[in-house]
PDB file of C-alpha atoms and ligand atoms in Angstrom:
ATOM      1  CA  MET A   1       0.117   0.194   0.056  1.00 46.00           C
ATOM      2  CA  PRO A   2       1.535   3.461  -1.077  1.00 48.00           C
ATOM      3  CA  GLN A   3       2.687   5.390   1.782  1.00 48.00           C
ATOM      4  CA  PHE A   4       0.970   8.797   1.309  1.00 51.00           C
ATOM      5  CA  GLN A   5      -2.691   7.155   1.567  1.00 50.00           C
ATOM      6  CA  SER A   6      -1.850   6.798   5.320  1.00 50.00           C
ATOM      7  CA  LYS A   7      -0.625  10.307   5.880  1.00 51.00           C
ATOM      8  CA  PRO A   8      -2.737  12.198   8.697  1.00 56.00           C
ATOM      9  CA  ARG A   9      -4.816  14.594   7.496  1.00 60.00           C
ATOM     10  CA  THR A  10      -3.360  17.371  10.008  1.00 61.00           C
ATOM     11  CA  THR A  11       0.118  16.941   8.129  1.00 66.00           C
ATOM     12  CA  ASN A  12      -1.154  18.430   5.487  1.00 89.00           C
ATOM     13  CA  GLN A  13      -3.404  21.139   6.698  1.00 93.00           C
ATOM     14  CA  ARG A  14       0.096  22.235   8.545  1.00 95.00           C
ATOM     15  CA  GLN A  15       2.304  21.580   5.613  1.00 94.00           C
ATOM     16  CA  VAL A  16      -0.490  24.129   3.564  1.00 95.00           C
ATOM     17  CA  ILE A  17       0.011  26.568   6.371  1.00 96.00           C
ATOM     18  CA  PHE A  18       3.356  26.369   6.987  1.00 95.00           C
ATOM     19  CA  ASP A  19       3.760  27.531   2.939  1.00 94.00           C
ATOM     20  CA  TYR A  20       1.575  30.306   2.670  1.00 95.00           C
ATOM     21  CA  ILE A  21       3.913  31.772   5.914  1.00 94.00           C
ATOM     22  CA  LYS A  22       6.996  30.810   3.709  1.00 91.00           C
ATOM     23  CA  THR A  23       5.799  32.493   0.466  1.00 89.00           C
ATOM     24  CA  THR A  24       3.417  35.182   1.220  1.00 83.00           C
ATOM     25  CA  SER A  25       5.072  38.468  -0.137  1.00 70.00           C
ATOM     26  CA  LEU A  26       2.919  39.711   2.948  1.00 68.00           C
ATOM     27  CA  SER A  27       5.514  39.957   5.446  1.00 75.00           C
ATOM     28  CA  HIS A  28       4.891  38.654   9.021  1.00 90.00           C
ATOM     29  CA  PRO A  29       1.398  37.660   8.833  1.00 92.00           C
ATOM     30  CA  THR A  30      -1.157  37.591  11.492  1.00 92.00           C
ATOM     31  CA  ALA A  31      -3.235  34.326  12.315  1.00 94.00           C
ATOM     32  CA  GLU A  32      -6.545  35.622  10.710  1.00 93.00           C
ATOM     33  CA  VAL A  33      -4.369  36.812   7.824  1.00 93.00           C
ATOM     34  CA  ILE A  34      -3.183  33.230   7.445  1.00 95.00           C
ATOM     35  CA  PHE A  35      -6.726  31.762   8.230  1.00 96.00           C
ATOM     36  CA  GLU A  36      -8.231  33.505   5.324  1.00 95.00           C
ATOM     37  CA  SER A  37      -5.820  32.562   2.819  1.00 94.00           C
ATOM     38  CA  VAL A  38      -5.435  28.987   4.160  1.00 96.00           C
ATOM     39  CA  ARG A  39      -9.010  28.757   3.836  1.00 95.00           C
ATOM     40  CA  LYS A  40      -9.388  28.971  -0.152  1.00 95.00           C
ATOM     41  CA  LYS A  41      -7.406  26.093  -0.185  1.00 93.00           C
ATOM     42  CA  LEU A  42      -8.859  23.972   2.754  1.00 94.00           C
ATOM     43  CA  PRO A  43     -12.556  25.693   3.057  1.00 94.00           C
ATOM     44  CA  ARG A  44     -13.669  23.533   6.020  1.00 94.00           C
ATOM     45  CA  ILE A  45     -10.519  24.183   8.353  1.00 95.00           C
ATOM     46  CA  SER A  46     -11.162  26.442  11.544  1.00 96.00           C
ATOM     47  CA  PHE A  47      -9.622  29.339  12.819  1.00 96.00           C
ATOM     48  CA  GLY A  48      -9.093  26.953  16.037  1.00 96.00           C
ATOM     49  CA  THR A  49      -7.400  24.131  13.702  1.00 96.00           C
ATOM     50  CA  VAL A  50      -4.814  27.200  12.223  1.00 96.00           C
ATOM     51  CA  TYR A  51      -4.086  28.164  15.283  1.00 95.00           C
ATOM     52  CA  ARG A  52      -2.924  24.946  16.797  1.00 96.00           C
ATOM     53  CA  ASN A  53      -1.084  24.569  13.809  1.00 96.00           C
ATOM     54  CA  LEU A  54       0.792  27.369  14.385  1.00 96.00           C
ATOM     55  CA  LEU A  55       1.713  26.453  17.889  1.00 95.00           C
ATOM     56  CA  VAL A  56       3.200  22.926  16.802  1.00 95.00           C
ATOM     57  CA  LEU A  57       5.210  24.896  13.865  1.00 95.00           C
ATOM     58  CA  GLU A  58       6.463  27.124  16.443  1.00 94.00           C
ATOM     59  CA  ASP A  59       7.141  24.060  18.702  1.00 94.00           C
ATOM     60  CA  GLN A  60       9.202  22.759  15.651  1.00 93.00           C
ATOM     61  CA  GLY A  61      11.087  25.953  15.229  1.00 89.00           C
ATOM     62  CA  LEU A  62       9.896  26.088  12.229  1.00 92.00           C
ATOM     63  CA  ILE A  63       8.121  29.696  12.372  1.00 93.00           C
ATOM     64  CA  ILE A  64       8.596  32.306  15.263  1.00 89.00           C
ATOM     65  CA  PRO A  65       6.025  34.607  16.654  1.00 91.00           C
ATOM     66  CA  LEU A  66       6.377  38.398  16.469  1.00 89.00           C
ATOM     67  CA  TYR A  67       4.687  39.348  19.602  1.00 83.00           C
ATOM     68  CA  TYR A  68       5.070  42.932  18.982  1.00 73.00           C
ATOM     69  CA  THR A  69       2.097  44.547  21.151  1.00 70.00           C
ATOM     70  CA  LYS A  70      -0.138  43.161  23.386  1.00 69.00           C
ATOM     71  CA  ASP A  71      -2.874  42.704  20.912  1.00 72.00           C
ATOM     72  CA  HIS A  72      -1.025  40.906  17.930  1.00 77.00           C
ATOM     73  CA  VAL A  73       1.478  38.447  17.078  1.00 87.00           C
ATOM     74  CA  ARG A  74       2.555  37.849  13.693  1.00 91.00           C
ATOM     75  CA  TYR A  75       4.569  35.077  12.323  1.00 92.00           C
ATOM     76  CA  ASP A  76       7.790  34.991  10.480  1.00 90.00           C
ATOM     77  CA  ALA A  77       9.317  31.972   8.332  1.00 88.00           C
ATOM     78  CA  ILE A  78      12.531  33.530   8.235  1.00 83.00           C
ATOM     79  CA  MET A  79      14.764  31.761  10.915  1.00 78.00           C
ATOM     80  CA  GLU A  80      17.751  33.621  10.043  1.00 78.00           C
ATOM     81  CA  ASN A  81      18.776  36.325  12.963  1.00 79.00           C
ATOM     82  CA  HIS A  82      17.231  39.382  11.866  1.00 86.00           C
ATOM     83  CA  TYR A  83      15.115  41.903  13.687  1.00 90.00           C
ATOM     84  CA  HIS A  84      11.801  44.074  13.205  1.00 91.00           C
ATOM     85  CA  PHE A  85      10.874  47.282  12.891  1.00 92.00           C
ATOM     86  CA  ILE A  86       6.659  48.231  13.375  1.00 90.00           C
ATOM     87  CA  CYS A  87       5.488  51.351  11.692  1.00 92.00           C
ATOM     88  CA  GLN A  88       3.149  52.716  14.714  1.00 90.00           C
ATOM     89  CA  ARG A  89       0.698  54.532  11.902  1.00 92.00           C
ATOM     90  CA  CYS A  90       0.174  51.709   9.153  1.00 90.00           C
ATOM     91  CA  ASP A  91       1.304  48.555  11.388  1.00 86.00           C
ATOM     92  CA  LYS A  92       3.592  47.630   8.948  1.00 86.00           C
ATOM     93  CA  VAL A  93       6.579  45.178   9.755  1.00 88.00           C
ATOM     94  CA  GLU A  94      10.225  45.194   7.813  1.00 89.00           C
ATOM     95  CA  ASN A  95      13.070  43.306   8.590  1.00 89.00           C
ATOM     96  CA  ILE A  96      16.059  44.629   9.817  1.00 89.00           C
ATOM     97  CA  SER A  97      19.431  42.788   9.631  1.00 84.00           C
ATOM     98  CA  MET A  98      22.161  44.208  11.741  1.00 81.00           C
ATOM     99  CA  GLU A  99      25.454  42.087  11.118  1.00 76.00           C
ATOM    100  CA  GLU A 100      26.602  43.891  14.048  1.00 73.00           C
ATOM    101  CA  MET A 101      24.469  42.054  16.535  1.00 79.00           C
ATOM    102  CA  LEU A 102      25.799  38.680  15.732  1.00 73.00           C
ATOM    103  CA  GLU A 103      28.387  38.829  18.703  1.00 84.00           C
ATOM    104  CA  LEU A 104      26.076  39.953  20.863  1.00 85.00           C
ATOM    105  CA  ASN A 105      24.602  36.688  21.961  1.00 85.00           C
ATOM    106  CA  LYS A 106      28.301  35.535  22.411  1.00 87.00           C
ATOM    107  CA  GLN A 107      29.318  38.650  24.607  1.00 90.00           C
ATOM    108  CA  ILE A 108      26.326  38.667  27.098  1.00 91.00           C
ATOM    109  CA  ALA A 109      26.679  35.486  27.776  1.00 92.00           C
ATOM    110  CA  LYS A 110      30.318  35.767  28.339  1.00 93.00           C
ATOM    111  CA  ARG A 111      29.879  38.718  30.464  1.00 94.00           C
ATOM    112  CA  HIS A 112      26.944  37.094  32.964  1.00 95.00           C
ATOM    113  CA  GLU A 113      27.967  33.552  32.284  1.00 95.00           C
ATOM    114  CA  LEU A 114      24.950  32.383  30.732  1.00 93.00           C
ATOM    115  CA  GLN A 115      23.669  30.768  27.647  1.00 91.00           C
ATOM    116  CA  ILE A 116      21.919  32.571  25.717  1.00 84.00           C
ATOM    117  CA  ASP A 117      19.664  31.020  22.654  1.00 79.00           C
ATOM    118  CA  TYR A 118      18.327  33.875  21.133  1.00 78.00           C
ATOM    119  CA  HIS A 119      17.406  37.256  21.352  1.00 82.00           C
ATOM    120  CA  ARG A 120      14.654  39.662  20.278  1.00 83.00           C
ATOM    121  CA  ILE A 121      14.509  43.426  19.542  1.00 87.00           C
ATOM    122  CA  TYR A 122      12.014  45.644  18.008  1.00 89.00           C
ATOM    123  CA  PHE A 123      12.066  49.097  16.556  1.00 92.00           C
ATOM    124  CA  TYR A 124       8.997  51.429  16.715  1.00 92.00           C
ATOM    125  CA  GLY A 125       7.978  54.669  14.471  1.00 95.00           C
ATOM    126  CA  LEU A 126       6.934  55.747  11.506  1.00 96.00           C
ATOM    127  CA  CYS A 127       7.976  54.134   8.152  1.00 95.00           C
ATOM    128  CA  GLY A 128       9.189  55.582   5.029  1.00 94.00           C
ATOM    129  CA  ASP A 129       5.802  56.274   3.828  1.00 95.00           C
ATOM    130  CA  CYS A 130       4.119  57.530   7.047  1.00 96.00           C
ATOM    131  CA  LYS A 131       7.325  59.597   7.783  1.00 95.00           C
ATOM    132  CA  LYS A 132       6.593  61.938   4.445  1.00 92.00           C
ATOM    133  CA  VAL A 133       2.873  62.399   5.547  1.00 81.00           C
TER     134      VAL A 133
HETATM  135 ZN1   ZN B 201       3.765  53.170   8.094  1.00 90.01          ZN
HETATM  136 ZN1   ZN B 202      11.014  38.911  10.093  1.00 90.01          ZN
END
C-alpha cells in the first residue's frame, strides 16, 4: 500500500499553513490573515485548527511568533537572525538585519556567565511612507 494514503490529514493542513507563511509577500502575517488565505485551499478548516497548527510549527522551530504589541501576534518563517521595525501608524513590519548584532549573544553570555539561545529586538516608529505624510 502506498504510504501517502496513511498520511494524517493534519500534516497536510500544517504543510499548507507553513507554505503560506513561507511564500507570502505580505511579510509576517497575523493568524487571521493566515486563516483567510489557507481557507481558500482548505474550505473546511477552522480558525482553531489553524491556530493550533501555528503553535505546533512554533514548537517545531519552523516559525517565530512576533509578539510586538500586546494584542498582535505575527508569524515569521525567516529563521535567519534578523530584527523588526514596526510602523506605529500603518502597522507595517519590516525586516532589519544588523551584522553587528551577531556577536551580542556571545558577549552577553560571556559577561554574565549564561547560555543565550536567542534575543529579540523591536524598533517602533514611522515607516518611510508614513514619515512623508
Ligand atoms: Zn507606516
Ligand atoms: Zn522577519
